[in-house]
């Protein structure tokens, strides 16, 4: 017997299924990631509503015997048409969606995860190209915190010393920790800074920016610029933290 359920939901991914159906992956505030089938041909209204990054209220039938789930309606509140106007916006939105799927919707903090995704996608809807990169870094940084992977950009994770704002911190991939210059030398040897990719420098510009954007409303990121070196370091840090947690880098994150 079918039972019907209602959710506050964001569409993360849509794939064709059979001749005219679609499989849709949702992030819901109530149960995290859900997957359900949308039935209907190309002209069906429901099918046009069930597109990536649309957000609203989902009605779903569930058949516990067959373990199948069917979308019966989706009332879209946020359409975000601007995402499809620029390649960088839709590419960043895809990176956001794939990160959420790869980490199973945020490990239980579903309502918080949905709020963060909602604010990030709204900010992306009108962002220019340089701001798209900052929005991605912002999302990954705040997503890492939501997963419990908080990193202090002012103190060494090993000796707890306060690192002056004009100094470089080192991110150790092996330890997934930000270390002061003395501790990185102890754990990775004096040549650590020379390269090999085991440690990444996080300079004053990245540290300042990451501290400033923690919990910031992402619609304000247009004003929070940073130079290319600091941008690259911040991106390497946030993707390094999440790659360590997920066990792999996602292709949608891009290089860096
Ligand atoms: Zn230290």
Short mmCIF file of C-alpha atoms and ligand atoms in Angstrom, two decimals:
data_model
loop_
_atom_site.label_atom_id
_atom_site.label_comp_id
_atom_site.label_asym_id
_atom_site.label_seq_id
_atom_site.Cartn_x
_atom_site.Cartn_y
_atom_site.Cartn_z
CA UNK A 1 0.00 0.00 0.00
CA UNK A 2 1.23 3.51 -0.87
CA UNK A 3 1.78 6.07 1.83
CA UNK A 4 2.24 9.74 1.07
CA UNK A 5 4.86 12.08 2.61
CA UNK A 6 5.65 15.80 2.37
CA UNK A 7 9.15 17.31 2.45
CA UNK A 8 10.99 20.60 2.19
CA UNK A 9 13.36 19.64 -0.64
CA UNK A 10 16.12 20.75 -3.00
CA UNK A 11 16.84 18.82 -6.23
CA UNK A 12 20.50 17.84 -6.44
CA UNK A 13 20.60 15.56 -9.48
CA UNK A 14 18.30 14.30 -12.26
CA UNK A 15 18.99 11.29 -14.49
CA UNK A 16 16.91 9.69 -17.26
CA UNK A 17 15.32 6.40 -16.27
CA UNK A 18 13.71 4.08 -18.81
CA UNK A 19 12.03 5.62 -21.83
CA UNK A 20 10.36 8.66 -20.36
CA UNK A 21 10.92 8.65 -16.61
CA UNK A 22 13.50 10.33 -14.44
CA UNK A 23 15.34 9.48 -11.25
CA UNK A 24 15.65 12.50 -8.97
CA UNK A 25 17.93 12.93 -5.94
CA UNK A 26 16.68 15.36 -3.28
CA UNK A 27 18.17 16.91 -0.17
CA UNK A 28 15.31 17.14 2.32
CA UNK A 29 15.21 18.86 5.71
CA UNK A 30 13.32 15.89 7.18
CA UNK A 31 15.20 12.78 6.01
CA UNK A 32 18.38 13.92 4.25
CA UNK A 33 19.01 12.47 0.78
CA UNK A 34 16.02 10.83 -0.93
CA UNK A 35 15.77 9.31 -4.37
CA UNK A 36 12.45 9.02 -6.22
CA UNK A 37 11.05 8.48 -9.70
CA UNK A 38 9.25 11.13 -11.75
CA UNK A 39 6.89 9.52 -14.25
CA UNK A 40 5.78 11.35 -17.36
CA UNK A 41 6.66 12.37 -20.90
CA UNK A 42 8.50 15.50 -22.07
CA UNK A 43 5.41 17.70 -21.86
CA UNK A 44 4.47 16.87 -18.29
CA UNK A 45 4.45 19.85 -15.91
CA UNK A 46 5.91 17.81 -13.09
CA UNK A 47 8.85 16.83 -15.25
CA UNK A 48 9.68 20.48 -16.00
CA UNK A 49 9.45 21.28 -12.30
CA UNK A 50 11.77 18.43 -11.38
CA UNK A 51 15.01 20.08 -12.58
CA UNK A 52 18.34 20.49 -10.79
CA UNK A 53 18.58 23.25 -8.13
CA UNK A 54 14.84 23.82 -7.97
CA UNK A 55 13.67 23.99 -4.38
CA UNK A 56 10.25 23.77 -2.75
CA UNK A 57 7.70 21.36 -1.32
CA UNK A 58 7.80 17.72 -2.40
CA UNK A 59 4.91 15.24 -2.18
CA UNK A 60 5.93 11.65 -2.54
CA UNK A 61 4.34 8.20 -2.46
CA UNK A 62 6.27 5.41 -0.91
CA UNK A 63 5.59 1.73 -1.42
CA UNK A 64 7.33 -0.02 1.47
CA UNK A 65 6.76 -3.47 -0.05
CA UNK A 66 8.47 -2.72 -3.34
CA UNK A 67 10.75 -0.16 -1.67
CA UNK A 68 9.92 2.29 -4.46
CA UNK A 69 9.31 6.01 -4.22
CA UNK A 70 7.33 8.12 -6.63
CA UNK A 71 7.09 11.93 -6.87
CA UNK A 72 3.45 12.98 -7.01
CA UNK A 73 3.98 16.75 -6.96
CA UNK A 74 6.72 19.35 -6.53
CA UNK A 75 5.74 22.92 -5.76
CA UNK A 76 8.76 25.01 -6.78
CA UNK A 77 9.44 28.08 -4.59
CA UNK A 78 13.00 28.82 -5.82
CA UNK A 79 13.55 28.42 -9.57
CA UNK A 80 16.96 30.12 -9.85
CA UNK A 81 16.83 30.71 -13.63
CA UNK A 82 20.09 32.71 -13.45
CA UNK A 83 22.08 29.52 -12.76
CA UNK A 84 21.63 28.40 -16.38
CA UNK A 85 22.66 31.75 -17.85
CA UNK A 86 26.36 31.26 -17.17
CA UNK A 87 28.55 28.18 -17.33
CA UNK A 88 30.49 29.07 -14.13
CA UNK A 89 27.28 29.32 -12.12
CA UNK A 90 25.89 25.95 -13.14
CA UNK A 91 29.33 24.32 -12.77
CA UNK A 92 29.62 25.67 -9.21
CA UNK A 93 26.06 24.62 -8.40
CA UNK A 94 26.90 21.10 -9.63
CA UNK A 95 29.98 21.03 -7.40
CA UNK A 96 27.77 22.02 -4.44
CA UNK A 97 25.22 19.29 -5.28
CA UNK A 98 27.82 16.55 -5.82
CA UNK A 99 29.58 17.46 -2.54
CA UNK A 100 26.27 17.15 -0.66
CA UNK A 101 25.57 13.76 -2.28
CA UNK A 102 29.11 12.48 -1.65
CA UNK A 103 28.81 13.32 2.06
CA UNK A 104 25.31 11.84 2.45
CA UNK A 105 23.49 15.12 2.93
CA UNK A 106 25.55 16.44 5.84
CA UNK A 107 25.66 13.53 8.23
CA UNK A 108 22.38 14.20 10.03
CA UNK A 109 22.31 18.01 10.12
CA UNK A 110 19.85 18.00 7.23
CA UNK A 111 17.93 21.13 8.03
CA UNK A 112 21.17 23.10 8.48
CA UNK A 113 22.55 21.53 5.28
CA UNK A 114 19.47 22.59 3.33
CA UNK A 115 19.71 26.15 4.68
CA UNK A 116 23.39 26.43 3.67
CA UNK A 117 22.71 25.00 0.18
CA UNK A 118 19.70 27.32 -0.23
CA UNK A 119 21.71 30.46 0.62
CA UNK A 120 24.67 29.41 -1.56
CA UNK A 121 22.52 28.64 -4.63
CA UNK A 122 20.62 31.93 -4.23
CA UNK A 123 23.95 33.81 -4.12
CA UNK A 124 25.18 31.92 -7.21
CA UNK A 125 22.05 32.80 -9.17
CA UNK A 126 23.37 36.34 -9.78
CA UNK A 127 27.15 35.90 -9.32
CA UNK A 128 29.87 36.93 -11.78
CA UNK A 129 32.69 34.50 -12.66
CA UNK A 130 35.26 35.51 -9.99
CA UNK A 131 32.55 35.44 -7.33
CA UNK A 132 31.50 31.89 -8.34
CA UNK A 133 34.93 30.62 -7.24
CA UNK A 134 34.64 32.44 -3.92
CA UNK A 135 31.14 31.02 -3.39
CA UNK A 136 32.46 27.49 -3.98
CA UNK A 137 35.27 27.98 -1.44
CA UNK A 138 32.78 29.54 1.00
CA UNK A 139 30.44 26.56 0.59
CA UNK A 140 33.18 23.93 1.05
CA UNK A 141 34.57 25.76 4.11
CA UNK A 142 31.16 26.00 5.79
CA UNK A 143 30.22 22.48 4.66
CA UNK A 144 33.39 21.13 6.31
CA UNK A 145 32.27 22.81 9.56
CA UNK A 146 28.82 21.29 9.22
CA UNK A 147 30.49 17.87 8.96
CA UNK A 148 32.42 18.62 12.16
CA UNK A 149 35.72 19.35 10.37
CA UNK A 150 36.34 22.78 11.87
CA UNK A 151 39.87 24.20 11.42
CA UNK A 152 41.15 27.16 13.43
CA UNK A 153 43.03 29.60 11.17
CA UNK A 154 44.57 31.46 14.15
CA UNK A 155 46.08 28.66 16.21
CA UNK A 156 48.33 25.66 15.58
CA UNK A 157 46.37 22.39 15.86
CA UNK A 158 49.37 20.66 17.44
CA UNK A 159 50.96 23.02 20.01
CA UNK A 160 47.95 25.42 20.24
CA UNK A 161 50.19 28.49 19.90
CA UNK A 162 48.60 31.61 18.45
CA UNK A 163 50.07 32.24 15.01
CA UNK A 164 50.48 35.98 14.23
CA UNK A 165 48.20 37.21 11.46
CA UNK A 166 51.07 38.05 9.11
CA UNK A 167 52.53 34.51 9.23
CA UNK A 168 51.91 31.39 7.16
CA UNK A 169 50.16 28.32 8.57
CA UNK A 170 50.75 24.88 7.02
CA UNK A 171 48.02 22.41 6.21
CA UNK A 172 49.19 18.83 6.64
CA UNK A 173 47.13 16.51 4.41
CA UNK A 174 48.26 13.46 6.37
CA UNK A 175 47.08 14.90 9.69
CA UNK A 176 44.32 17.06 8.18
CA UNK A 177 45.52 19.83 10.48
CA UNK A 178 46.77 23.42 10.30
CA UNK A 179 50.23 23.61 11.88
CA UNK A 180 52.59 26.40 12.89
CA UNK A 181 56.05 26.55 11.17
CA UNK A 182 57.78 24.79 14.13
CA UNK A 183 55.30 21.92 14.31
CA UNK A 184 55.28 21.33 10.55
CA UNK A 185 59.06 21.06 10.66
CA UNK A 186 58.87 18.49 13.48
CA UNK A 187 56.21 16.34 11.77
CA UNK A 188 57.25 16.69 8.13
CA UNK A 189 60.97 17.51 8.35
CA UNK A 190 62.83 20.73 7.57
CA UNK A 191 62.26 20.30 3.82
CA UNK A 192 58.47 20.16 4.20
CA UNK A 193 58.06 23.61 2.75
CA UNK A 194 60.06 22.66 -0.32
CA UNK A 195 57.12 20.82 -1.77
CA UNK A 196 55.92 17.35 -2.62
CA UNK A 197 52.37 18.46 -1.86
CA UNK A 198 52.26 16.88 1.61
CA UNK A 199 51.80 20.31 3.19
CA UNK A 200 50.12 23.39 1.79
CA UNK A 201 50.96 26.98 2.77
CA UNK A 202 48.00 29.02 3.99
CA UNK A 203 49.13 32.63 3.96
CA UNK A 204 47.83 35.72 5.79
CA UNK A 205 45.41 36.68 2.96
CA UNK A 206 43.70 33.26 2.94
CA UNK A 207 43.59 33.10 6.73
CA UNK A 208 41.94 36.53 7.00
CA UNK A 209 39.40 35.74 4.29
CA UNK A 210 38.45 32.31 5.66
CA UNK A 211 37.96 33.77 9.15
CA UNK A 212 35.84 36.61 7.72
CA UNK A 213 33.49 34.44 5.65
CA UNK A 214 32.75 31.84 8.32
CA UNK A 215 28.98 32.12 8.84
CA UNK A 216 28.77 35.16 6.53
CA UNK A 217 25.64 35.51 4.39
CA UNK A 218 26.97 34.32 0.97
CA UNK A 219 25.04 37.08 -0.83
CA UNK A 220 27.72 39.43 0.59
CA UNK A 221 30.66 37.55 -0.98
CA UNK A 222 30.80 39.95 -3.93
CA UNK A 223 32.39 42.40 -1.46
CA UNK A 224 34.83 39.90 0.07
CA UNK A 225 37.52 39.73 -2.59
CA UNK A 226 40.99 38.19 -2.25
CA UNK A 227 44.12 38.09 -4.41
CA UNK A 228 44.81 35.09 -6.70
CA UNK A 229 47.52 33.58 -4.50
CA UNK A 230 45.28 33.65 -1.42
CA UNK A 231 42.33 32.36 -3.45
CA UNK A 232 44.37 29.37 -4.67
CA UNK A 233 45.57 28.62 -1.13
CA UNK A 234 42.06 28.85 0.33
CA UNK A 235 40.70 26.55 -2.37
CA UNK A 236 43.53 24.03 -1.88
CA UNK A 237 42.81 24.02 1.86
CA UNK A 238 39.04 23.47 1.67
CA UNK A 239 39.27 20.82 -1.06
CA UNK A 240 42.12 19.15 0.89
CA UNK A 241 40.01 19.00 4.07
CA UNK A 242 37.00 17.50 2.26
CA UNK A 243 39.08 15.11 0.10
CA UNK A 244 40.59 13.78 3.35
CA UNK A 245 37.13 13.21 4.78
CA UNK A 246 35.53 11.71 1.65
CA UNK A 247 38.60 9.70 0.65
CA UNK A 248 38.70 11.28 -2.82
CA UNK A 249 38.61 14.57 -4.69
CA UNK A 250 35.47 15.36 -6.67
CA UNK A 251 36.00 16.23 -10.35
CA UNK A 252 33.46 19.06 -10.07
CA UNK A 253 35.72 20.95 -7.62
CA UNK A 254 38.12 21.69 -10.51
CA UNK A 255 41.85 22.11 -10.07
CA UNK A 256 43.60 23.54 -7.03
ZN1 LIG B 1 52.59 24.32 16.58
#
